[in-house]
Coordinates of C-alpha atoms in Angstrom, one line a residue:
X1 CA 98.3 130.3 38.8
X2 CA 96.6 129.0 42.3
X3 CA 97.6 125.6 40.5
X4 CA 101.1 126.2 40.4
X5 CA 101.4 127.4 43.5
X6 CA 100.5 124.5 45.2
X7 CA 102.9 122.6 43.0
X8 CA 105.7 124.3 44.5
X9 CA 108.3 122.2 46.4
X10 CA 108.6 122.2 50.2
X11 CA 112.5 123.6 50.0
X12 CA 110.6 126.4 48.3
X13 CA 107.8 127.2 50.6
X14 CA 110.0 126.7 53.7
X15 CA 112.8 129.3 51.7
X16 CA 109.8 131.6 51.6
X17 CA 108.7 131.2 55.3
X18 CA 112.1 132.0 56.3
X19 CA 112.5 135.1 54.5
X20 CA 109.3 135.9 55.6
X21 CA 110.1 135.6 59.4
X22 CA 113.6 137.5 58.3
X23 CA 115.5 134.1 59.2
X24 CA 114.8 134.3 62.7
X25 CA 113.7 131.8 64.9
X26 CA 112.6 134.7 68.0
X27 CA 110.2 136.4 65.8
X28 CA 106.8 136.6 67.5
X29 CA 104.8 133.9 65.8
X30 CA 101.4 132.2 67.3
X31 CA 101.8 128.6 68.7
X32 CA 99.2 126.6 67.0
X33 CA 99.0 123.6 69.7
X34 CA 100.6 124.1 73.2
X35 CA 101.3 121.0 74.8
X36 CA 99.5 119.1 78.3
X37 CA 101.8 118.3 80.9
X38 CA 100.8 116.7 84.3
X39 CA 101.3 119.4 86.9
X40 CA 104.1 119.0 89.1
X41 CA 102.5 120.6 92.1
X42 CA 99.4 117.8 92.2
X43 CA 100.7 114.6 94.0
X44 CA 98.7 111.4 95.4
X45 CA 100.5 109.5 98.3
X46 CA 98.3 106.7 100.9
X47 CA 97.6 107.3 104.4
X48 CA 96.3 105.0 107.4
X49 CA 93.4 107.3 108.4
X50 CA 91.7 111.0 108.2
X51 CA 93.3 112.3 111.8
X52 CA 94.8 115.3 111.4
X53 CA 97.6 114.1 112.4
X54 CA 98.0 111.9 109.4
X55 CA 96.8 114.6 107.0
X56 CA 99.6 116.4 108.2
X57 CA 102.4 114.0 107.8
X58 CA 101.0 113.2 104.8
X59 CA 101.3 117.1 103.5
X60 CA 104.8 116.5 104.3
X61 CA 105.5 113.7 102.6
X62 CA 103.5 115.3 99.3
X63 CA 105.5 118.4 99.6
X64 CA 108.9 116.6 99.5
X65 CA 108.2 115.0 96.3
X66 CA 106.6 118.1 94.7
X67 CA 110.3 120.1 95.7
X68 CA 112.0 117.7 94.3
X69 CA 110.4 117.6 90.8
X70 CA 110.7 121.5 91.4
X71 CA 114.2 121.6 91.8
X72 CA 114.3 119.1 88.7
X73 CA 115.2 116.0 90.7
X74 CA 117.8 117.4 92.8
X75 CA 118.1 115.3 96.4
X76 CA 117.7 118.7 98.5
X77 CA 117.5 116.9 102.0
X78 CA 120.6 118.1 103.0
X79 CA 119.4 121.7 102.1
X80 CA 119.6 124.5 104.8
X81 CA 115.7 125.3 105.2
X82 CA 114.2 121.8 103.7
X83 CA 112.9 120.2 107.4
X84 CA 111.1 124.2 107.9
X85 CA 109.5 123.8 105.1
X86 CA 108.1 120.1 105.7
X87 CA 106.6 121.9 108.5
X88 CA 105.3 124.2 106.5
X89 CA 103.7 121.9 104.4
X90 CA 100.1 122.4 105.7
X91 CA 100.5 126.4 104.8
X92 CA 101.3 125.9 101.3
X93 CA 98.8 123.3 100.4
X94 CA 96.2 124.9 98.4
X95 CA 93.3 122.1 97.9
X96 CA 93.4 118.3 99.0
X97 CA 90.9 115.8 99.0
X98 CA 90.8 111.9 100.4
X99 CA 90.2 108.9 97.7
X100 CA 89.7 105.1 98.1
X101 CA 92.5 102.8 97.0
X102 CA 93.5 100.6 94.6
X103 CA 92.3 97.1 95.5
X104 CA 96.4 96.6 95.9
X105 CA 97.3 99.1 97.7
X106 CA 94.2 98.7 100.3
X107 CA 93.1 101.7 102.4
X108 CA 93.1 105.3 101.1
X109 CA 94.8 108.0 99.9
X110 CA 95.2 111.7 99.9
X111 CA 95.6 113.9 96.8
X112 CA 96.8 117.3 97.4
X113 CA 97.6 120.2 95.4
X114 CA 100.1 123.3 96.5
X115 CA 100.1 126.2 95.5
X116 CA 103.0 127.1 92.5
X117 CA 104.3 130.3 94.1
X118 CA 104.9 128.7 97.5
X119 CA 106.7 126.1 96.6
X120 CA 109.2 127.8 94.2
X121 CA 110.0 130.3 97.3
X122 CA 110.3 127.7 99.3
X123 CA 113.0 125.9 96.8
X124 CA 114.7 129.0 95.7
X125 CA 115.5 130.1 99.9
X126 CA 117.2 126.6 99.8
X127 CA 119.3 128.0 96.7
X128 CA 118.4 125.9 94.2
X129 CA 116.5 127.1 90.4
X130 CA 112.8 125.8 89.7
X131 CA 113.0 123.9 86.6
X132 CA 109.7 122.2 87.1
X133 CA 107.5 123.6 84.2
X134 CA 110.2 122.4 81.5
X135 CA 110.3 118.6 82.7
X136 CA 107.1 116.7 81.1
X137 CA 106.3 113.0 82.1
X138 CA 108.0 109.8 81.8
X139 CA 105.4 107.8 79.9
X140 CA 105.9 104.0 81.6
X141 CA 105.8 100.9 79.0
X142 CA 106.5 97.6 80.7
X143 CA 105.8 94.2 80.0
X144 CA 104.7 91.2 82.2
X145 CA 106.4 88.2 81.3
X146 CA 103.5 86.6 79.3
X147 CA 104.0 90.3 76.8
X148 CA 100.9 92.2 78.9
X149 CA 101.5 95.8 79.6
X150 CA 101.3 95.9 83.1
X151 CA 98.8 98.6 84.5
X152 CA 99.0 101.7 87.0
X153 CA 98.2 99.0 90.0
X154 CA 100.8 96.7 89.2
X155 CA 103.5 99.7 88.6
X156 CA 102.5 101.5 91.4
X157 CA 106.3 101.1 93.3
X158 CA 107.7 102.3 89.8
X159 CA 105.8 105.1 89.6
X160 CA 105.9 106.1 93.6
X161 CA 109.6 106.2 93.8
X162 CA 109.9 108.2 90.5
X163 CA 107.7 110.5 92.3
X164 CA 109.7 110.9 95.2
X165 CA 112.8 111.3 92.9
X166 CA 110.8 114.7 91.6
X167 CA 109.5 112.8 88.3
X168 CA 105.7 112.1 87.6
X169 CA 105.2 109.3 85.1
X170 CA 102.3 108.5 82.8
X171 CA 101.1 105.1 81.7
X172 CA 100.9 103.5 78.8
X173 CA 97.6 101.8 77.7
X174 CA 97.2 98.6 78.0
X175 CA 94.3 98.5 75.8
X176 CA 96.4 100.3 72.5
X177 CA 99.6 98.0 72.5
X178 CA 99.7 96.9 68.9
X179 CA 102.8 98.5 67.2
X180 CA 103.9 99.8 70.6
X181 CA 108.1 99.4 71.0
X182 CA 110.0 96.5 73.2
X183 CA 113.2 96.8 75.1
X184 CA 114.7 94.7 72.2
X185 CA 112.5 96.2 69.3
X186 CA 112.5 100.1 69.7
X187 CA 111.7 101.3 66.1
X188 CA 111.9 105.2 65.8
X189 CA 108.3 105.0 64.1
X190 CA 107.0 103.7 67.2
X191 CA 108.6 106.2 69.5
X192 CA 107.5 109.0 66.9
X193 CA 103.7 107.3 67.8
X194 CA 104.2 107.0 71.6
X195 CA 105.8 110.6 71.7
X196 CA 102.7 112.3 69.9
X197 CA 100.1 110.2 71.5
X198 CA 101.4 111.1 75.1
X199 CA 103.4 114.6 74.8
X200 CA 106.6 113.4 76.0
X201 CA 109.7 111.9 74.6
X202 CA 110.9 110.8 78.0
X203 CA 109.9 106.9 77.8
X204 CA 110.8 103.9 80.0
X205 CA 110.5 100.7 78.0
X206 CA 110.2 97.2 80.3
X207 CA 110.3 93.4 80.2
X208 CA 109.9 92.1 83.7
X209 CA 110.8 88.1 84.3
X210 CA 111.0 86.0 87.3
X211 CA 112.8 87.9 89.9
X212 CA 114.9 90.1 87.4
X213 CA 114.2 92.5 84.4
X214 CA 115.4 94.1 81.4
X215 CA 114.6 98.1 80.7
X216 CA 115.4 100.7 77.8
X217 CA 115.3 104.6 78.6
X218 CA 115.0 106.5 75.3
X219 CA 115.5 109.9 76.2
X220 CA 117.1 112.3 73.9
X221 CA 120.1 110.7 73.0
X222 CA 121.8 106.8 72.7
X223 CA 119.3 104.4 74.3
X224 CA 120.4 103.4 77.8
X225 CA 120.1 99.5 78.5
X226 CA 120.1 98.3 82.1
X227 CA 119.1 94.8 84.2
X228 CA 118.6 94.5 87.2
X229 CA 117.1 91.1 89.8
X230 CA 115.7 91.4 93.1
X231 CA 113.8 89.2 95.3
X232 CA 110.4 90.6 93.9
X233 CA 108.4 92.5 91.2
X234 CA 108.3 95.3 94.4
X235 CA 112.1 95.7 94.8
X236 CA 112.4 95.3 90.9
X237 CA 110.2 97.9 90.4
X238 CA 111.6 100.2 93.3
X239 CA 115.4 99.8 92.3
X240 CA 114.3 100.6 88.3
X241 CA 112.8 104.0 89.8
X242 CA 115.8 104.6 91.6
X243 CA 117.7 103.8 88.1
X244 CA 115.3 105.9 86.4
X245 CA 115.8 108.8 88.0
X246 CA 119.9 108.4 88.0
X247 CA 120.1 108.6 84.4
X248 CA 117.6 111.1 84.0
X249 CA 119.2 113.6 86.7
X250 CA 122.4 112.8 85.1
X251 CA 120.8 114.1 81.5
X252 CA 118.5 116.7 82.5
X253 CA 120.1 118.1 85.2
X254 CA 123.4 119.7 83.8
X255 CA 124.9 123.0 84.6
X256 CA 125.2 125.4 82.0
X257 CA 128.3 126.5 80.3
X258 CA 127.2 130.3 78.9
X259 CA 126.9 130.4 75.1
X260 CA 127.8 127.2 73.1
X261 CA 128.1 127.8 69.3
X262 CA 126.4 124.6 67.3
X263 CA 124.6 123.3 64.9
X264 CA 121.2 121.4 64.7
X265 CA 119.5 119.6 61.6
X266 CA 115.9 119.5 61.9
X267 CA 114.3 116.9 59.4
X268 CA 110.4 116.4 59.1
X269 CA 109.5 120.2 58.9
X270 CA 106.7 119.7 56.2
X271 CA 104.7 123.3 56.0
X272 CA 104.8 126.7 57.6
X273 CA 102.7 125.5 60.2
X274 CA 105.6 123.4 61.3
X275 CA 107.8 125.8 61.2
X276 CA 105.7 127.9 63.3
X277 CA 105.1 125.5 65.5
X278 CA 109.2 124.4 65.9
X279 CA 109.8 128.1 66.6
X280 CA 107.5 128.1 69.8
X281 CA 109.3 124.9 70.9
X282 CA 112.9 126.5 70.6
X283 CA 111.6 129.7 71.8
X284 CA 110.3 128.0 74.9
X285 CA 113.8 126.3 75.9
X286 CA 115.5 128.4 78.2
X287 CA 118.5 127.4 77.3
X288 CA 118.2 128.5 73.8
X289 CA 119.8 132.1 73.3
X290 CA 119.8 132.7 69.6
X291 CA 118.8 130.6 66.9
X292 CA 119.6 131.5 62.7
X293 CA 118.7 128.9 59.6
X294 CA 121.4 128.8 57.4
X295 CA 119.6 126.3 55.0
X296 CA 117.0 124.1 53.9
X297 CA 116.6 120.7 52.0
X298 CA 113.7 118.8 51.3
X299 CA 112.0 118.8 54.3
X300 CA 114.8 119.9 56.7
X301 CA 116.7 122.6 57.6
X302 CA 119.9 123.5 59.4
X303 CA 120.1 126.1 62.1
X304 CA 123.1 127.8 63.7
X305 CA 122.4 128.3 67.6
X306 CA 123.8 130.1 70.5
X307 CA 123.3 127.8 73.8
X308 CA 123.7 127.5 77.2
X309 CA 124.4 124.0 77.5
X310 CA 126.5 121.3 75.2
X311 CA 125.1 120.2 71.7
X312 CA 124.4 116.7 73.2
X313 CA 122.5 118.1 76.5
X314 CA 120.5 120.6 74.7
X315 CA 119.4 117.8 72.4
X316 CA 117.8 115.7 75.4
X317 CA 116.3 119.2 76.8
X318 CA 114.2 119.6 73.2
X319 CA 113.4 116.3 73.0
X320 CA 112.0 115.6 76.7
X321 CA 108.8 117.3 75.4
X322 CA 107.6 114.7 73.2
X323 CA 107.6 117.6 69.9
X324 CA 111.3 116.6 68.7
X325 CA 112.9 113.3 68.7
X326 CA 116.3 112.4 68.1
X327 CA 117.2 111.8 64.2
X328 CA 119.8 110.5 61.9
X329 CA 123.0 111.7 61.5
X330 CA 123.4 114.7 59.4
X331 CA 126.3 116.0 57.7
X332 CA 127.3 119.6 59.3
X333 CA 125.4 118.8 62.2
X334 CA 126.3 118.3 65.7
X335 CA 123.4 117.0 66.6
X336 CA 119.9 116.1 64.4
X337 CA 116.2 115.9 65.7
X338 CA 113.2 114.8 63.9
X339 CA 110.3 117.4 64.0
X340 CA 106.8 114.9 65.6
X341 CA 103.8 116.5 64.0

């Protein structure tokens, strides 16, 4: 009997997880792994000295980077309130502590970390929603010209002015880059890799030449392609940021639209311990409202949903977080994902 059992097919098993959960996707189920996401009220930026003085413009400078990736990348300088609460900075920090530099950048710098509920208040009295705990990482892959990945040093006006556009970045390895994707050569095996080894499916792919470069944001949907030349690897790097966070503002950042009927195809859901573990991902997307299965295949299924954004918006909001990645086209789907175990 026990032998059987375990011969029994997927489409089977799944069938009987579904009746099981009564075909609902909100039913309370545990969460086996919960995801780590870089905080996005911890921030590093350089300062000349210790003085006070510099402490304090440096709490400023922190604090308008940490509202920004709270208000999900929104430019909120022209906000009623946002030059108060640069003053305020110094209130709402909550610890801070000085490091040495890079032997680039030279000098030191000040790590500081505010505290959550002072910030969103301060966003929200400017109007604006906190969407910070729902945006993970942009995970940074870029190659010199002789096909090194280029290190945190050498990246460090990439990642600094995605920071200040509200977005912390994470860096690939430069030690681990066999297999790893190209801006010409991004297989979805490798991104499935990437995306479970660094809990984000936000990635910035980069080939940097001799005053210009080639880059590749995968990022929910189509792959965006972009050049760009400059004078230098610094204004490269700066004006890719800048690009960076353009696209991704224009993606992540989109109004919603009440309830949106669709449907998603969901392939790659092996076990009930997928399923489980799909259901805490959709239940954790706020712009999820209901979610049914109408049916399962082999190892996919197809669910009806109730959303509060468009089928091709809501399919970059559940694949930022590294657990689902964009799939192939499925019939009776608007839009497919591939469950990353």
């Amino acid at each position: 009997m026990y032998s059987r059992l375990m011969r029994l097919p997927r489409l089977l098993i799944v069938s009987l997880c579904l009746g099981l959960f009564g075909l609902s996707l909100f039913a309370p189920l545990p969460v086996a792994h919960a995801q780590g996401q870089v905080s996005p009220y911890t921030v590093t930026v350089p300062v000349k000295d210790t003085s006070d003085a510099q402490r304090d413009d440096a709490f400023g400078t922190a604090l308008s980077q940490v509202m920004a990736r709270v208000a999900g990348g929104q430019d909120l300088r022209t906000k009623a309130g946002y030059a108060d609460a640069l003053k305020a900075a110094p209130g709402m920090v909550q610890q801070y502590h000085y490091q040495r530099g890079t032997p680039a950048q030279g000098g030191i710098s000040l790590q500081v970390i505010f505290d959550q509920g002072a910030v969103q208040r301060a966003v929200s009295q400017m109007g604006v929603a906190s969407n910070a705990a729902t945006k993970p990482p942009v995970l940074l892959l870029v190659r010199d010209e002789d096909g090194s990945v280029l290190t945190r040093d050498a990246l460090a006006a990439l990642a600094q002015t995605a920071a200040t556009r509200g977005y912390s970045v994470v860096l690939a390895d430069p030690s681990k880059v066999t297999d790893t994707p190209t801006v010409t050569n991004a297989d979805p095996e490798q991104l499935v890799t990437l995306a479970r080894q660094y809990k984000t499916g936000l990635i910035l792919l980069g080939q940097l030449r001799s005053n210009n470069a080639d880059w590749n944001l995968v990022s929910g949907g189509p792959q965006q392609r972009w050049s760009n030349t400059a004078a230098d690897n610094g204004a490269l790097l700066t004006d890719a940021g800048n690009a960076l966070a353009d696209r991704l503002g224009k993606q992540l950042n989109v109004i919603g639209a009440g309830n949106i009927d669709g449907k998603i195809w969901v392939s790659d859901v092996r076990s009930a311990m997928d399923y489980a573990n799909l259901l805490g991902v959709l239940r954790a997307d706020p712009m999820l409202h209901q979610v049914a299965t109408l049916s399962a295949q082999g190892d996919g299924m197809l669910l009806s949903v109730k959303a509060g954004l468009p089928m091709t918006a809501l399919a970059v909001s559940l694949t930022a977080g590294g657990r689902l990645l964009q799939g192939e086209a499925h019939s009776g789907a608007d839009i497919s994902l591939r469950w990353v175990h």
